[in-house]
Short mmCIF file of C-alpha atoms in Angstrom, two decimals:
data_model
loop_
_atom_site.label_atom_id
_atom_site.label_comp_id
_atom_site.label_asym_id
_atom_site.label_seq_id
_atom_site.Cartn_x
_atom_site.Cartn_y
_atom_site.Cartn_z
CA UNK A 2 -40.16 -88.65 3.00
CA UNK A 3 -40.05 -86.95 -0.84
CA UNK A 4 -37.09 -85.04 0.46
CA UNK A 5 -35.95 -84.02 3.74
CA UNK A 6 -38.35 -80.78 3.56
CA UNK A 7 -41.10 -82.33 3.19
CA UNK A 8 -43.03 -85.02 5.52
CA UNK A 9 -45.36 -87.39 4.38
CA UNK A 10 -48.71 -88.18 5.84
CA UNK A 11 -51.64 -90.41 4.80
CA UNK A 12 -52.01 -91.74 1.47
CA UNK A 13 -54.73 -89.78 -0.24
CA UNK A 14 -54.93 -91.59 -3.67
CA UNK A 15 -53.67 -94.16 -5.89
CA UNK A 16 -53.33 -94.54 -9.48
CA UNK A 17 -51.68 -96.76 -12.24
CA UNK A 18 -48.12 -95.09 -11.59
CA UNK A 19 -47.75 -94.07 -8.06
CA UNK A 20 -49.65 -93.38 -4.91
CA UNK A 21 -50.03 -89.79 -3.73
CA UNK A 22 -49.35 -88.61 -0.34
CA UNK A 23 -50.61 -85.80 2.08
CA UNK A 24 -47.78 -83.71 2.72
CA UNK A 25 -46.43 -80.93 4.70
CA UNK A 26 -43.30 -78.60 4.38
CA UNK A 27 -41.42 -78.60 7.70
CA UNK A 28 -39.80 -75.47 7.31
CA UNK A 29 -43.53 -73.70 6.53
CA UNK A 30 -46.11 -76.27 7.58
CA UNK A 31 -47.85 -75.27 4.44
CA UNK A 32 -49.62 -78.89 3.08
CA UNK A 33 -49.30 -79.91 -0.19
CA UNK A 34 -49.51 -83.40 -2.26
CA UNK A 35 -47.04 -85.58 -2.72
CA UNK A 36 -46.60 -87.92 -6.00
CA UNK A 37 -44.47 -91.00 -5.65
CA UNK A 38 -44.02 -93.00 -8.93
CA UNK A 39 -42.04 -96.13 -8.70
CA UNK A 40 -40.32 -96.14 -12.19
CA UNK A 41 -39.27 -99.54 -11.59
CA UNK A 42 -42.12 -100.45 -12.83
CA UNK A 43 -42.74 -98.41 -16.06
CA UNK A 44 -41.91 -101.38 -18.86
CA UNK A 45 -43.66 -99.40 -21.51
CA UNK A 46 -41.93 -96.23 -22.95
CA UNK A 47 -44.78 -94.07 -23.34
CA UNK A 48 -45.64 -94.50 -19.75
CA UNK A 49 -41.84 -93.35 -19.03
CA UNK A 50 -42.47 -90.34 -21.28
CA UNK A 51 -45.49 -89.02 -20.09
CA UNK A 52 -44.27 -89.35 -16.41
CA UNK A 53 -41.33 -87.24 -17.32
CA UNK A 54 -43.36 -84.67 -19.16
CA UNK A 55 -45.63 -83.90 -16.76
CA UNK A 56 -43.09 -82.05 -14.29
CA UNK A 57 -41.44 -80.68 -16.85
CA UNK A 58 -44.66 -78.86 -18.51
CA UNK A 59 -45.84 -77.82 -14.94
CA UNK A 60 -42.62 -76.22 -14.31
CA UNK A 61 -42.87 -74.12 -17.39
CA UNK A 62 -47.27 -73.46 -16.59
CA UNK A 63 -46.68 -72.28 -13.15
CA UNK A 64 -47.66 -70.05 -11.85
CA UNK A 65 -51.55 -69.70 -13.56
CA UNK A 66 -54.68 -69.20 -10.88
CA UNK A 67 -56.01 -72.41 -12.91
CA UNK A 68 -53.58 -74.58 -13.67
CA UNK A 69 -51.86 -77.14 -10.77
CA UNK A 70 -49.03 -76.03 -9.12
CA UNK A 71 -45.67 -77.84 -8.97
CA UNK A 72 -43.65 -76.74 -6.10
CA UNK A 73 -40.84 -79.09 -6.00
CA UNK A 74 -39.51 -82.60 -8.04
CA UNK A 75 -37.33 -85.01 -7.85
CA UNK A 76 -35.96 -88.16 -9.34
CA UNK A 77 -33.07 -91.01 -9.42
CA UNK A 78 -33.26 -94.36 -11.58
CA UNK A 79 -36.04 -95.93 -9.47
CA UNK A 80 -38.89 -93.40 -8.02
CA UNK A 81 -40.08 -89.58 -9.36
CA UNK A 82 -41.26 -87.64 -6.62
CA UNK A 83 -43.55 -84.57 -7.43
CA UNK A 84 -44.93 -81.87 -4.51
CA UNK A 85 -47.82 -80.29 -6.01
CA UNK A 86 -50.96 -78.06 -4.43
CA UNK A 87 -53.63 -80.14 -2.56
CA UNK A 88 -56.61 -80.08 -4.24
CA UNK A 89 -60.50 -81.16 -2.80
CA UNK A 90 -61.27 -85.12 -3.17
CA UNK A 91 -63.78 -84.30 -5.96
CA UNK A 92 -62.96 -83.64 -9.40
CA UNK A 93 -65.03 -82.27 -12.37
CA UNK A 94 -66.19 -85.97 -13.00
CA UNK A 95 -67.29 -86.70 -9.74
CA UNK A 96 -68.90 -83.77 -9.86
CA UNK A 97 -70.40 -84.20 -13.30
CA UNK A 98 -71.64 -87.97 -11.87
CA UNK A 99 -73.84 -86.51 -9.03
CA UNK A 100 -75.25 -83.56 -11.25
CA UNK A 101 -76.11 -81.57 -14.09
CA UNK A 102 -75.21 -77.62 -14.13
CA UNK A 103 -76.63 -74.29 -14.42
CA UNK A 104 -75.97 -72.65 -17.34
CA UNK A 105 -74.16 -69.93 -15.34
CA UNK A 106 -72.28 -72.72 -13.01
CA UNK A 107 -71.00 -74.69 -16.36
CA UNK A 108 -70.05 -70.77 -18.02
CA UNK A 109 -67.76 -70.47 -14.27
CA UNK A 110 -66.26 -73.83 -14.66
CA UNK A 111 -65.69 -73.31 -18.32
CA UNK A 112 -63.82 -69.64 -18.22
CA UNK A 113 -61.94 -71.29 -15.76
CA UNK A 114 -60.73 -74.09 -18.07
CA UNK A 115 -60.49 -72.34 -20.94
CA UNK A 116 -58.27 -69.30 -19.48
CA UNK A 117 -55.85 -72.63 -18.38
CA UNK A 118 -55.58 -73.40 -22.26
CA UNK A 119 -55.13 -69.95 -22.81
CA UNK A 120 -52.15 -69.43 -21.12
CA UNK A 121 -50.72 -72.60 -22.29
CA UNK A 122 -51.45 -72.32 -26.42
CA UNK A 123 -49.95 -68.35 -25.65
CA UNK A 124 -46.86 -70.65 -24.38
CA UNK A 125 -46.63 -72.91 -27.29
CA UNK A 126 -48.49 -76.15 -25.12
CA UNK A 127 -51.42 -78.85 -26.12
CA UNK A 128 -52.40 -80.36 -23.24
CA UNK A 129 -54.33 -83.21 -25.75
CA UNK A 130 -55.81 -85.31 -22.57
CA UNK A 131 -58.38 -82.83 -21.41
CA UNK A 132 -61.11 -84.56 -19.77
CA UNK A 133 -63.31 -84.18 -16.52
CA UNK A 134 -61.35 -86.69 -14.21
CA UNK A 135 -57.63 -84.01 -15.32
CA UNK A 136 -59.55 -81.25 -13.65
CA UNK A 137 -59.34 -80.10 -10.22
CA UNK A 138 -60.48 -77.64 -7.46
CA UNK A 139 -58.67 -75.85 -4.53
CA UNK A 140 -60.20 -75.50 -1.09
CA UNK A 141 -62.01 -72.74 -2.21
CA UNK A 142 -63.09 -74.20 -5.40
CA UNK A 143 -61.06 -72.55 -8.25
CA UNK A 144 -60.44 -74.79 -10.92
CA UNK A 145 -57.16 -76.25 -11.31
CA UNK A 146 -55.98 -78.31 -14.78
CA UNK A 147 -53.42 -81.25 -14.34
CA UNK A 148 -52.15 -84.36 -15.63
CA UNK A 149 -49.58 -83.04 -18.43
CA UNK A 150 -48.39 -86.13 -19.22
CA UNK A 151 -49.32 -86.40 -22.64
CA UNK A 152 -48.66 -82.40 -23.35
CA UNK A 153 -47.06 -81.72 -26.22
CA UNK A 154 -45.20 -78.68 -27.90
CA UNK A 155 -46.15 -76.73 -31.18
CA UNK A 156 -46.38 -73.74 -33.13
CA UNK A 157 -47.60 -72.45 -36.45
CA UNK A 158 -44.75 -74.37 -38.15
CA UNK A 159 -44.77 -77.74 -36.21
CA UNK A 160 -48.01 -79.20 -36.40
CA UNK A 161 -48.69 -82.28 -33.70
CA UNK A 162 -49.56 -85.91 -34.45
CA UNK A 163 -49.55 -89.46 -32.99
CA UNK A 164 -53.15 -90.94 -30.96
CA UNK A 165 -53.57 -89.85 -28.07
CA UNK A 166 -56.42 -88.62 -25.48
CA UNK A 167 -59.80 -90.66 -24.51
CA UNK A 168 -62.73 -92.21 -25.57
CA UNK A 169 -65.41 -89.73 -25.94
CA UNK A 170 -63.17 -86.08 -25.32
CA UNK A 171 -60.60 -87.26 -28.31
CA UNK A 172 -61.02 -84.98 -31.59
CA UNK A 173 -61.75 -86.11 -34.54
CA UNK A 174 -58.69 -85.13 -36.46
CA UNK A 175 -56.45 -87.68 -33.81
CA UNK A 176 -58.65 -90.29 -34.62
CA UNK A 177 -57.82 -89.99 -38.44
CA UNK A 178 -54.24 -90.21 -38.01
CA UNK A 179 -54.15 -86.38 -39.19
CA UNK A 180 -51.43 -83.77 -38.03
CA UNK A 181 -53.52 -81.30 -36.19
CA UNK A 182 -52.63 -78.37 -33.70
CA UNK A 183 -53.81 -77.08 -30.36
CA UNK A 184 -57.52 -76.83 -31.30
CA UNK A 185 -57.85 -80.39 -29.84
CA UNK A 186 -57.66 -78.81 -26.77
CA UNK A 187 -61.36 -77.11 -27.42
CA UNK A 188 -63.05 -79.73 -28.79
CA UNK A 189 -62.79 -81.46 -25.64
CA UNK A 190 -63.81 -78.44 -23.78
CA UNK A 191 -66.71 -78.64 -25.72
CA UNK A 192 -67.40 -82.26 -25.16
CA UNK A 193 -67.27 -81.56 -21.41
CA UNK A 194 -69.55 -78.55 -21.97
CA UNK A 195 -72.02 -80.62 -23.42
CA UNK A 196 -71.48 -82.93 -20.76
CA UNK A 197 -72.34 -80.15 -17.75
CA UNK A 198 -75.17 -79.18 -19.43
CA UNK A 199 -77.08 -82.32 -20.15
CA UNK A 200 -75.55 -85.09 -18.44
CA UNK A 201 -74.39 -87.07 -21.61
CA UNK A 202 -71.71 -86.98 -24.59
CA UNK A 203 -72.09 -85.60 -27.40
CA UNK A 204 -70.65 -88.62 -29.40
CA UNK A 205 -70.90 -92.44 -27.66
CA UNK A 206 -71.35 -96.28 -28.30
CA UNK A 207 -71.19 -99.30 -26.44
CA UNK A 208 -67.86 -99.61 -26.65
CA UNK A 209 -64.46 -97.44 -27.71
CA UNK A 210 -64.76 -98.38 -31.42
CA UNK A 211 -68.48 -97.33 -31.58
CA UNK A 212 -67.39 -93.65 -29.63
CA UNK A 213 -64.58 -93.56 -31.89
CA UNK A 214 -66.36 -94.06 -35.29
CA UNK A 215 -69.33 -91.75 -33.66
CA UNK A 216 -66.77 -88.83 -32.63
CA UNK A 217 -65.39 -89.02 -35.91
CA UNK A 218 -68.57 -88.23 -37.77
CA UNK A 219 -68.96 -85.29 -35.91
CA UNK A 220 -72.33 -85.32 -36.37
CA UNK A 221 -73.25 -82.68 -33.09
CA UNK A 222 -77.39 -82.69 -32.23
CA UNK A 223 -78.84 -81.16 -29.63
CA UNK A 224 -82.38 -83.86 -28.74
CA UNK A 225 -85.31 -81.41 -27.85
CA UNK A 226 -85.99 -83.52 -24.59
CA UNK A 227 -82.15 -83.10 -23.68
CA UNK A 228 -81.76 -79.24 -24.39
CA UNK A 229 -85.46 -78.11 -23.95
CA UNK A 230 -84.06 -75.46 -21.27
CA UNK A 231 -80.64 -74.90 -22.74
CA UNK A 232 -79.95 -71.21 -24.30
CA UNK A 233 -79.37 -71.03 -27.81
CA UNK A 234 -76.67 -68.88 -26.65
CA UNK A 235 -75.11 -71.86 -25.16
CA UNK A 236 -75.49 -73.95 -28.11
CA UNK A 237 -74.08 -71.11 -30.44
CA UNK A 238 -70.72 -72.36 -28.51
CA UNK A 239 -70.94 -75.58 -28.33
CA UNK A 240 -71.44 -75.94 -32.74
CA UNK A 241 -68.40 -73.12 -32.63
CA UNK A 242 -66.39 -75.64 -30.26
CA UNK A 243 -67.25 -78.90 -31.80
CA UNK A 244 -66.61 -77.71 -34.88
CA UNK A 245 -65.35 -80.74 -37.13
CA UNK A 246 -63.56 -78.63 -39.03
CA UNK A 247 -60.22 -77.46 -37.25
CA UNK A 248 -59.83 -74.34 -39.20
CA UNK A 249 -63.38 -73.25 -38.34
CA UNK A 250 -63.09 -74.27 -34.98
CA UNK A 251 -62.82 -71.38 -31.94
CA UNK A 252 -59.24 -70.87 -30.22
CA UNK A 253 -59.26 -70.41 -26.67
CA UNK A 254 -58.88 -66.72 -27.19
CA UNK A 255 -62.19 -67.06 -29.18
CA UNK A 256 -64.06 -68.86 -26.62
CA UNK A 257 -63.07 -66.29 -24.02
CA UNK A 258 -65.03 -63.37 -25.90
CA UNK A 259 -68.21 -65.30 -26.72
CA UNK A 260 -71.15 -63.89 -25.86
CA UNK A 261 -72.27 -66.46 -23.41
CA UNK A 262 -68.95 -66.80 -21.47
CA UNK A 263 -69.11 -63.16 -21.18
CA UNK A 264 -72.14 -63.18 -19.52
CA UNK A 265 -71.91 -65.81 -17.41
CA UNK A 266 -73.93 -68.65 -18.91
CA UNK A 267 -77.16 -65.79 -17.80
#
């Protein structure tokens, strides 16, 4: 049980903390997904942290149409128990795996994503681990951004700092040990933009180091034989969102009113 109003059913997934449950609410029978973390086992403190963030930054996010819904949490000195909305099997990177996108599917998924961020720069929130495996869909596939374990607060004042984020979606101004503010945020939008569009990353090597020193140089092409059939609408956003340059890189807000989210990737 994650408390006595909630039943558990199968397990559904498994991951380096916990193992997450189907779930239902006995008092509703609505189903919903239940996260059990054993914190038992959580030797490093960053782990702790980010475990401990991510209820606590869902809390404050809810309720957005595109951002995953906590309904209920708990915790003691041993497990953290998290009821959150059941989402499909399949995220964006399973998704990404079996196929490239429209230009108008990829503009859908992307409005989606980027009204998310929105709402949580407006609130003062980095998510800084946006990636295609963080993002989600409903039953009736509307996009849903999790995993806010590595969120962090800031504001015109309080710049953030410290690595973190993955290979090939990281910005460059993380990797240089620079202070740096939510605009990390869209630059891996736009690496996952690329991404729907073509099938590849922008910026990769054989290994982390090689992705790390290529996403650092910044150095954004778009190969002929890649983006023969790609707008140049399309690309207009990606140089604006993969801008090395923080300053000169779109906000959310900015991304919202381009002309090719506006008209639907068409």
């Amino acid at each position: 049980m994650c408390t006595t109003q909630y039943e558990l059913c199968e397990e559904i997934g498994r991951g380096r903390f916990g193992t997450v449950f189907r779930c239902f609410d006995i008092t509703t029978n609505e189903i919903y997904a239940c996260k059990i973390i054993n914190k038992t086992v959580l030797t490093d403190s960053t782990d702790r942290q980010c475990l401990q963030n991510e209820p606590k930054y869902m809390t404050l996010l809810s309720p957005h149409p595109n951002i995953l819904q906590i309904y209920h949490f708990t915790e003691n000195d041993d497990v953290l128990t998290i009821v959150i909305q059941l989402c499909q099997t399949l995220t964006l990177f399973d998704k990404i795996v079996k196929t490239t996108f429209s230009e108008p599917q990829s503009a859908s998924i992307m409005v989606q994503l980027i009204s998310a961020l929105n709402h949580c720069h407006n609130l003062g929130v980095a998510h800084r681990d946006i990636k295609p495996d963080n993002i989600f869909f409903d039953s009736m596939g509307i996009l849903k951004l999790g995993d806010f374990g590595s969120a962090e607060w800031f504001s015109e004042e309080k710049k953030m700092s410290g690595i973190v984020g993955t290979p090939y979606y990281v910005a460059p101004e993380i990797l240089m040990g620079k202070e740096y503010d939510e605009k990390v945020d869209i630059w891996s939008c736009g690496v996952i933009l690329y991404l729907m569009l073509v099938g590849i990353p922008p910026f990769y090597g054989d290994d982390a180091v090689q992705i790390f020193e290529a996403v650092v140089k910044g150095n954004l092409r778009f190969p002929t034989r890649l983006f023969r059939s790609v707008s140049s609408s399309a690309k207009d956003l990606l140089r604006k969102m993969l801008c090395k340059d923080p300053s000169r890189r779109f906000s959310a807000q900015q991304v919202l009113i381009h002309p090719w989210i506006l008209s639907g990737g068409n």
